[in-house]
Amino acid sequence: MATASPPPRPSRPFDVVMWGATGFTGKIVAERMLLTYGAGRSLRWALGGRSREKLEKVRADLRAVDPAAGELPILLGDSRDRASLDALAASARVVASTVGPFAVHGRELVAACVDAATDYCDLTGEAHFVRDMIDAHHARAQATGARIVHACGYDSIPSDLGTLMVQGHMREKHGARCAEVKCFASLKGGFSGGTVASMLNMVEEASRDRGVRRVLANPYSLDPDRTERGPDARDQLGVRWDADAGRWTGPFVMAPFNARVVRRTNALLDYAYGRDFRYSEAMGFGAGPGGLLTAAAVTGAIAGAFAVATVAPLRRLLEKTLLPAPGEGPSKEERDAGFFASRFVGTARPEGGAAPVRVLGTVKGASDPGYGETAKMLSESAVCLALDGDAISRRGGVLTPAACMGMRLVERLRAAGMTFETSEAS
Ligand SMILES: NC(=O)c1ccc[n+]([C@@H]2O[C@H](COP(=O)([O-])OP(=O)(O)OC[C@H]3O[C@@H](n4cnc5c(N)ncnc54)[C@H](OP(=O)(O)O)[C@@H]3O)[C@@H](O)[C@H]2O)c1
């Protein structure tokens, strides 16, 4: 990363603008912001979107949570109107965006934030979009001081901060670094219309653009230098027994994105995890025959869903019939019944042939990962960028949650009720 000190921060009317507050996820994030930070007392924040009428309805509904919500300012703009995005970016210290698919709606907003030296965080899991933002804006964001932090939701905060935490434990307790970290994910949760639209848009763009396919295939495609090579190869595709986890594993649908974010963090931290660092992610299942059967069933279902999604007419049929439409998603009861747990095994291999040292990590959330827990992750990322001053990196660029906010964000998420724990492997 650049070593020059960043330009001074301009003062702004708002600490945070919650951009996309009318969407399924945006409403949940806005409610969480209100419950945690009130309507302007400890944090100056505003609701942003493209429809005044819809935003007023969101604000009116939020009054049932806290009557002070009526005081929340409303900011208007449109992702296709650059001038409106420039005005939005100039009004805030941080823009937190849930307006996706990001490859469709996110490009001009990132450009506006970079130009205005405004910090930005979002929920994208679209690797080709992040690659394009790195190419277009990383150097200029370093110059303006704008911190552009993608992937501040379930994709990829548990993976990125979990790895940072396990590496920290290994360093503190053993004076070593993990040459390898494996992450095993388990979860119960649903999908919203915007998430489905983002995944299908990525499949569609990949089907017609070789450049997108290359980004999705290259394990190091989000590294600063996209020609970077390292020891990791392709993401897990089939069912495997993993001796480190002591359980059956299968492919995890978000692993390709999360793993590239973790590798970018390593590069942005000047290879603090090592140039030979290996990272992988899989779904973790049980240890017995039941675990094997579930792993096989889930793997088959994922492969089937991807096969269907790559056929354009079937994809459109799915979108129109079975899948949630934009604005729809899991009910409050379904969200409350959800959870996620990401378990990490970090391995250091001391020189001189001594036995490997292993440490364990867990990141857990007690509601639906994509919505209840993501609302915590995005809102705390935004507030961390706005208020945490020297406790986080002040350097601009197209960053990752761990490289920019590091353990300060872990502290915030612990305070928000998420679990971040490490221990020695027995
Ligand atoms: N990383 C994660 O864990 C995670 C979790 C949840 C969601 N997500 C991502 O978040 C994104 C949103 O998902 P969602 O289900 O909440 O979507 P959604 O309900 O469809 O909401 C989309 C939002 O974008 C707004 N929008 C659409 N076109 C716009 C335009 N031209 N200008 C300004 N705003 C515009 C919509 O405004 P209107 O209401 O006016 O239409 C709405 O506020 C998706 O990309 C999804 O993948 C990620």
JSON list of C-alpha atoms in Angstrom, two decimals, residues 14 39 44-48 59 69-75:
[
{"chain": "A", "resi": 14, "resn": "PHE", "atom": "CA", "xyz": [-23.89, 13.52, 7.47]},
{"chain": "A", "resi": 39, "resn": "ALA", "atom": "CA", "xyz": [-32.06, 9.23, 14.70]},
{"chain": "A", "resi": 44, "resn": "ARG", "atom": "CA", "xyz": [-25.80, 12.01, 11.90]},
{"chain": "A", "resi": 45, "resn": "TRP", "atom": "CA", "xyz": [-27.26, 9.69, 9.34]},
{"chain": "A", "resi": 46, "resn": "ALA", "atom": "CA", "xyz": [-29.78, 9.82, 6.50]},
{"chain": "A", "resi": 47, "resn": "LEU", "atom": "CA", "xyz": [-31.92, 7.55, 4.35]},
{"chain": "A", "resi": 48, "resn": "GLY", "atom": "CA", "xyz": [-31.03, 7.57, 0.64]},
{"chain": "A", "resi": 59, "resn": "ARG", "atom": "CA", "xyz": [-39.36, 6.46, 7.45]},
{"chain": "A", "resi": 69, "resn": "ALA", "atom": "CA", "xyz": [-37.23, 8.21, 13.05]},
{"chain": "A", "resi": 70, "resn": "GLY", "atom": "CA", "xyz": [-39.49, 10.95, 11.74]},
{"chain": "A", "resi": 71, "resn": "GLU", "atom": "CA", "xyz": [-36.45, 13.27, 12.03]},
{"chain": "A", "resi": 72, "resn": "LEU", "atom": "CA", "xyz": [-34.27, 11.19, 9.68]},
{"chain": "A", "resi": 73, "resn": "PRO", "atom": "CA", "xyz": [-33.32, 13.26, 6.61]},
{"chain": "A", "resi": 74, "resn": "ILE", "atom": "CA", "xyz": [-34.04, 11.86, 3.13]},
{"chain": "A", "resi": 75, "resn": "LEU", "atom": "CA", "xyz": [-31.55, 12.18, 0.26]}
]
